[in-house]
Coordinates of C-alpha atoms and ligand atoms in Angstrom, one line a residue:
X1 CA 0.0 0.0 0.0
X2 CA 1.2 3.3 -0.9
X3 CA 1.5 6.0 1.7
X4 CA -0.5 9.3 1.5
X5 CA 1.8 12.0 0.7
X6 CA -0.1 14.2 -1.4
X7 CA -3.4 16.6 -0.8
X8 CA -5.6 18.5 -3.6
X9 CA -7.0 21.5 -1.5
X10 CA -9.8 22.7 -4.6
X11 CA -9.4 26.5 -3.8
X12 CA -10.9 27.8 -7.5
X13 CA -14.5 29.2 -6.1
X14 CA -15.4 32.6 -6.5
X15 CA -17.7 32.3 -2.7
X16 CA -20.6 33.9 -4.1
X17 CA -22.4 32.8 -0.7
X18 CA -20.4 35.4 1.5
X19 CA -19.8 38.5 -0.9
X20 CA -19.1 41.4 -0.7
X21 CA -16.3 39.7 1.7
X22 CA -14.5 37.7 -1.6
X23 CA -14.6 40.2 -4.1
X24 CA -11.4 41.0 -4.6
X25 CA -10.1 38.7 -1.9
X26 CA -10.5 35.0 -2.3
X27 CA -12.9 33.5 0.2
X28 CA -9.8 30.8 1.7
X29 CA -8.1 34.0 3.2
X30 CA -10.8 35.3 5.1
X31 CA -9.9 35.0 8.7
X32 CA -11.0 32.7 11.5
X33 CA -9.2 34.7 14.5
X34 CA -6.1 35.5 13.3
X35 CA -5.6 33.0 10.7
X36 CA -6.8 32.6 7.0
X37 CA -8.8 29.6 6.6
X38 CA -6.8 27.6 4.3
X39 CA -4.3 27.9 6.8
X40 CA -6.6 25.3 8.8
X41 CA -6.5 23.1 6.5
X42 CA -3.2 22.8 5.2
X43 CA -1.9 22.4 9.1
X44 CA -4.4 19.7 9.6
X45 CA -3.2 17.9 5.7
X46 CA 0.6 18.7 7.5
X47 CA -0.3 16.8 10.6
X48 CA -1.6 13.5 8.6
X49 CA 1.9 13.4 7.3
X50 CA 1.1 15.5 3.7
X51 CA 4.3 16.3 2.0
X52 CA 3.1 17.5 -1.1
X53 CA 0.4 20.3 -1.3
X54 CA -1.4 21.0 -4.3
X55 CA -3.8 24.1 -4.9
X56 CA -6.2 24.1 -7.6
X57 CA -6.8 27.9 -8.0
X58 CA -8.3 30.3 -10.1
X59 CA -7.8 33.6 -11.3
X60 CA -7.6 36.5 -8.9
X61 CA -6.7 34.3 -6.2
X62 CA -2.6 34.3 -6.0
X63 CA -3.1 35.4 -2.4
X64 CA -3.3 32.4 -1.4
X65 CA 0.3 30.7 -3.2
X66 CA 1.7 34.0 -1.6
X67 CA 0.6 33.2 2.0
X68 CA 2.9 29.8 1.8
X69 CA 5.8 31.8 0.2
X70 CA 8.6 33.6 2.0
X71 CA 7.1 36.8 3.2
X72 CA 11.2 38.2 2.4
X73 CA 10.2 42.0 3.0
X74 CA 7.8 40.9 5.9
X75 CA 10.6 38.8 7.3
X76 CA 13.8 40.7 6.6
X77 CA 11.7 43.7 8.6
X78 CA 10.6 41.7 11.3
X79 CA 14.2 40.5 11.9
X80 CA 15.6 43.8 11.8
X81 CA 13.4 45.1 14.6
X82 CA 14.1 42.1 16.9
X83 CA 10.2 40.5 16.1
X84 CA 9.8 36.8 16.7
X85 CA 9.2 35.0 13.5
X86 CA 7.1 32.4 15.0
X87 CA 3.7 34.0 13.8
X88 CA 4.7 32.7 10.6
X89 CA 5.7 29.1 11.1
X90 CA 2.7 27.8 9.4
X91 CA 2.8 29.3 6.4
X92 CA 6.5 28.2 5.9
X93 CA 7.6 24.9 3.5
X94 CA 10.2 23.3 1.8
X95 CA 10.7 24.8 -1.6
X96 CA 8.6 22.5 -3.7
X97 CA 6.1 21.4 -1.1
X98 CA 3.1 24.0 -2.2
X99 CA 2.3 24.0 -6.2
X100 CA -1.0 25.0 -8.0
X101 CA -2.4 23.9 -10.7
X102 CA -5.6 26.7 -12.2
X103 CA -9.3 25.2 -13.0
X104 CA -10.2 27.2 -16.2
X105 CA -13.7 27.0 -15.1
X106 CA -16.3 26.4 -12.9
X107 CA -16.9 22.9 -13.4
X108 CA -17.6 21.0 -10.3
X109 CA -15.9 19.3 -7.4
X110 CA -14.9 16.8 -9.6
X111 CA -13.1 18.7 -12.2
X112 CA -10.9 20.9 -9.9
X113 CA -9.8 17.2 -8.5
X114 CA -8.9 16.2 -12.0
X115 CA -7.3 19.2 -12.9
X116 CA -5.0 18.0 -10.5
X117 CA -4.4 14.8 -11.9
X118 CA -0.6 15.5 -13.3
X119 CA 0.9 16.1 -9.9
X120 CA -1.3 13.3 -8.0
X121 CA 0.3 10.5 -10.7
X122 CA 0.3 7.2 -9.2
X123 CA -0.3 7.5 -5.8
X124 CA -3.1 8.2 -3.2
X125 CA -4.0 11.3 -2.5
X126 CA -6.5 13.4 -0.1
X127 CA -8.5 15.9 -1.1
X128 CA -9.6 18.7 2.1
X129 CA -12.7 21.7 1.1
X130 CA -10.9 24.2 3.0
X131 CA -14.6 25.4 3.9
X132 CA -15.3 22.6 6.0
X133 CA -13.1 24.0 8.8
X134 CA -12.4 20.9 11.0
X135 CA -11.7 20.8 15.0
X136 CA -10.5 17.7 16.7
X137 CA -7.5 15.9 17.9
X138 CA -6.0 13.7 16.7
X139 CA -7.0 16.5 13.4
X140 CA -10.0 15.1 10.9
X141 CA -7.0 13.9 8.6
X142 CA -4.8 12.4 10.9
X143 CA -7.7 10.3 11.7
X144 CA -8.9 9.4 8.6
X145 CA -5.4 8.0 7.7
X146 CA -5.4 6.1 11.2
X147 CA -7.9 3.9 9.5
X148 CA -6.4 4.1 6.2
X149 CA -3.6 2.5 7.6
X150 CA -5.7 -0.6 8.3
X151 CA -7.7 -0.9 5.7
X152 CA -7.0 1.4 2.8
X153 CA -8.8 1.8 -0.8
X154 CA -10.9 4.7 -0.4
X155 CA -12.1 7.0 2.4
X156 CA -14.7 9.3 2.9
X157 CA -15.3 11.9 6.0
X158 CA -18.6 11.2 7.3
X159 CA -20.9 13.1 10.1
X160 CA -24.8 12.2 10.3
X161 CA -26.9 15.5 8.9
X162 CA -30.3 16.4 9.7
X163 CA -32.7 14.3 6.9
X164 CA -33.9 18.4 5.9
X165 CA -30.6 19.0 4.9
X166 CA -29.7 16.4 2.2
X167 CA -30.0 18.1 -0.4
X168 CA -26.8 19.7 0.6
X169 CA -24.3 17.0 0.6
X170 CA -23.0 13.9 -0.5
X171 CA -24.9 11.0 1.2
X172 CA -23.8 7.6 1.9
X173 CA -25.7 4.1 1.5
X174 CA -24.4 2.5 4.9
X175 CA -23.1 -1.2 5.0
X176 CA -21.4 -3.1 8.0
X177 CA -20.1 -0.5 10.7
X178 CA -16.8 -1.4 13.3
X179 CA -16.6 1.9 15.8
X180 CA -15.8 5.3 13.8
X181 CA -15.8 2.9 10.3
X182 CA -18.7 2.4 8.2
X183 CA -18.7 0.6 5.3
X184 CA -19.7 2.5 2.1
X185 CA -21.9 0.5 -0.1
X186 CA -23.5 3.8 -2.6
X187 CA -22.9 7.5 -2.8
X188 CA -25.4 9.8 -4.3
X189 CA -24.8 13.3 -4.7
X190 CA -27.1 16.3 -3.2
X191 CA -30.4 14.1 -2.6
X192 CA -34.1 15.2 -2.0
X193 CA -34.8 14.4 1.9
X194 CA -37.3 12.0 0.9
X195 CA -35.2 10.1 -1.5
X196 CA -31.9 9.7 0.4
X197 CA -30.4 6.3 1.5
X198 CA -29.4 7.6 4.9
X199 CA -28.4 11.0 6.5
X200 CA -24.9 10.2 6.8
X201 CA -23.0 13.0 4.7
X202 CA -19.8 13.2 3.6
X203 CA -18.3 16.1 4.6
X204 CA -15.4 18.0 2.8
X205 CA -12.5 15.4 3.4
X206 CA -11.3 12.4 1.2
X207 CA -8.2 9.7 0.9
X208 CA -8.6 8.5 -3.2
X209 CA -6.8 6.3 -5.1
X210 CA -5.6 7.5 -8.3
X211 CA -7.7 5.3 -10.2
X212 CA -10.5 7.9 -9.4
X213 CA -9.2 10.3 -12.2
X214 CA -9.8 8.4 -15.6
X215 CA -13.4 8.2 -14.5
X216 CA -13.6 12.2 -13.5
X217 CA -12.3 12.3 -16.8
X218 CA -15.4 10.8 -18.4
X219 CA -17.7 10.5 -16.2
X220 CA -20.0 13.9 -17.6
X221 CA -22.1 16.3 -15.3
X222 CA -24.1 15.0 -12.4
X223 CA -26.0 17.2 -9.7
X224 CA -26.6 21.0 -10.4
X225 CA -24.6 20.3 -13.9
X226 CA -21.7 20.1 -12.9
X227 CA -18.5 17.2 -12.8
X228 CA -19.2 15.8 -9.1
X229 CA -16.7 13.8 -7.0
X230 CA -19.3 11.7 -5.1
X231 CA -20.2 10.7 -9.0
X232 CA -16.8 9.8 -9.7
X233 CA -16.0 7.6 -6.1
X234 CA -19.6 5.7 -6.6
X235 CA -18.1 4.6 -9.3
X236 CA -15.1 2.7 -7.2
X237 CA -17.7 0.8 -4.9
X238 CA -17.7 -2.6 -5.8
X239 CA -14.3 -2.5 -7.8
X240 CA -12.0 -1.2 -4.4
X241 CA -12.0 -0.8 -0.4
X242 CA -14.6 2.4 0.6
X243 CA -15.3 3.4 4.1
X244 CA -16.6 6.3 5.6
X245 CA -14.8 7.5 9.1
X246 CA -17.0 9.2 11.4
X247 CA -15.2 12.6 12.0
X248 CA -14.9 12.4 16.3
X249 CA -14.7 16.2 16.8
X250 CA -16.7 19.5 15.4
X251 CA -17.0 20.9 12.2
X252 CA -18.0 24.2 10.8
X253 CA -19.4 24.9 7.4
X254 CA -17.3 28.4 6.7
X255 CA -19.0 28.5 3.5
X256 CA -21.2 31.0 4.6
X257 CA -21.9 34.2 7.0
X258 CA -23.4 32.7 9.6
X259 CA -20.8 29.4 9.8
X260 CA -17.9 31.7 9.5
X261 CA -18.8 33.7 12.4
X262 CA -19.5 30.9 14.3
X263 CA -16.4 29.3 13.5
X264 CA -14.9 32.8 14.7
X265 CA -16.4 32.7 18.2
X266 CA -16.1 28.7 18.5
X267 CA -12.3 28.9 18.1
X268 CA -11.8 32.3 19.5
X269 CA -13.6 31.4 22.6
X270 CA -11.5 27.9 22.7
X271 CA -8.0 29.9 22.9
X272 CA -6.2 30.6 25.9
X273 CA -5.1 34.3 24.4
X274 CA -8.6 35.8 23.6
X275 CA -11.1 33.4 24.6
X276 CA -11.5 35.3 28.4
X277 CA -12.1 38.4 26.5
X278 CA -14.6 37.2 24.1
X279 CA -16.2 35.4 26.7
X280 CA -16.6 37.9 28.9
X281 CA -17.9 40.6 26.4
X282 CA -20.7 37.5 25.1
X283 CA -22.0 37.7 28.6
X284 CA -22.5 41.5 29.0
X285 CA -24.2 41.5 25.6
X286 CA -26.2 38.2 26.3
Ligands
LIG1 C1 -19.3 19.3 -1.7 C2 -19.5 17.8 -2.1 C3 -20.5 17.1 -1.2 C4 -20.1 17.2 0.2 C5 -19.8 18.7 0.6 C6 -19.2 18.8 2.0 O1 -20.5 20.0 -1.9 O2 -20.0 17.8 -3.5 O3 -20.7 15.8 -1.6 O4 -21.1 16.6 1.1 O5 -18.9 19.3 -0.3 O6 -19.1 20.1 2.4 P1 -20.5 21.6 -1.9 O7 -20.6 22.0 -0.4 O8 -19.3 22.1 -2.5 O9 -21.8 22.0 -2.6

């Protein structure tokens, strides 16, 4: 079994759910505290043991290749006035390590993952929605692999949705469950509540073999028109291993105004630095 070295983050939306905010300033940098949200999910990718970090942008959006670059004015100031460089340790790699690749177009899930496809090669690869901002520990990833480990093929995040909300995710057709692993035995993509196998979603985090990309490749539009991923990995059931692990922590859906602010407060609130103050101004307003 190959390890998992690589991880597609598909940064190419435009985040038309929480304008004006990305306008002109892609919707991966906005800030949860005091860090941009990609930031999240590259740390969590670094702490499953990713080596290789693979952006499928779009245009407007080189703020985000220049957040993992060498900030050399940034840095060569800070060190001349005596200022720790620590703030910036997550945003520093290897020369190599980050790459991007652009999706042309707005395609689907599926066909920013394709896009990809040169750089993935031969090998496994995970794929993290920066939007689903993950909190737990061991990290969503980390975990995931944890099971990969045993037994491998293909893995989907899962977390059980409310039945009104189907029509918002990818939902799994359950098989045999052992703890945190369920067996994955269909996958259909964005289904009416009343016609959904189950209400256990996948959420924005995947381990895929590369075997996953011919069929992208061919595999023509699915929900909403567009090139879906679920579409792509219900075609691997049957033919390879595919489990869903049951994320064991929180997440929240920054994809919107109201998940990014909670986001802001859960993590804010969780921290050692600001958390008293934010807690403390919460009550008074209460
Ligand atoms: C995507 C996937 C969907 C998954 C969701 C998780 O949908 O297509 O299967 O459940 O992410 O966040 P999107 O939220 O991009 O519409």
């Amino acid at each position: 079994m190959k390890p998992l070295r690589k991880a597609v983050f598909p940064v190419a939306g435009l985040g038309t759910r929480i304008l004006p905010a990305t306008k002109a300033m892609p919707k991966e940098m906005l800030t949860i505290v005091d860090k941009p949200l990609i930031q999240y999910a590259v740390e969590e990718a670094r702490e499953a043991g990713i080596e290789q970090f693979i952006f499928v942008n779009g245009r407007g959006k080189g703020a985000l290749e220049d957040h993992f670059d060498i900030g050399y004015e940034l840095e060569a100031t800070m060190t001349a006035r005596g200022k720790s460089l620590a703030p910036l340790e997550g945003t520093r790699f290897p020369p190599g390590a980050v790459m991007s690749v652009r999706q042309q177009s707005p395609l689907g899930l599926g066909h920013a993952v394709w896009c990809a496809r040169a750089i993935v090669g031969d090998e496994p690869f995970a794929v993290l929605l920066p939007d689903d901002l993950m909190v737990g520990r061991p990290g969503c990833l980390a975990q995931m692999v944890e099971a990969y480990n045993k037994v491998g093929g293909n893995i989907v995040c899962a977390q059980d949705v409310p039945r009104a909300r189907t029509a918002s995710y990818g939902i799994i057709t359950p098989g045999a469950q052992h703890g945190a692993l369920t067996e994955v035995r269909g996958l259909v993509e964005k289904p009416k509540p009343e016609e959904a196998p189950s209400t256990l979603g996948i959420v924005g985090r995947y381990i895929l073999q590369p075997g996953i990309m011919p069929i992208l490749e061919t595999i023509g539009k699915g929900a909403g028109g567009e090139i879906q991923l679920t579409d792509g990995m219900a075609a691997l059931i049957g033919k390879q291993p595919f489990h869903a692990v049951t994320f064991d922590g929180d997440r929240h859906d920054c994809g919107d105004a109201k998940g990014f602010v909670i986001a802001n407060l859960a993590l804010a609130l969780a921290r050692d630095d600001v958390g008293p103050a934010v807690r403390a101004h919460l009550e008074s307003i209460a």
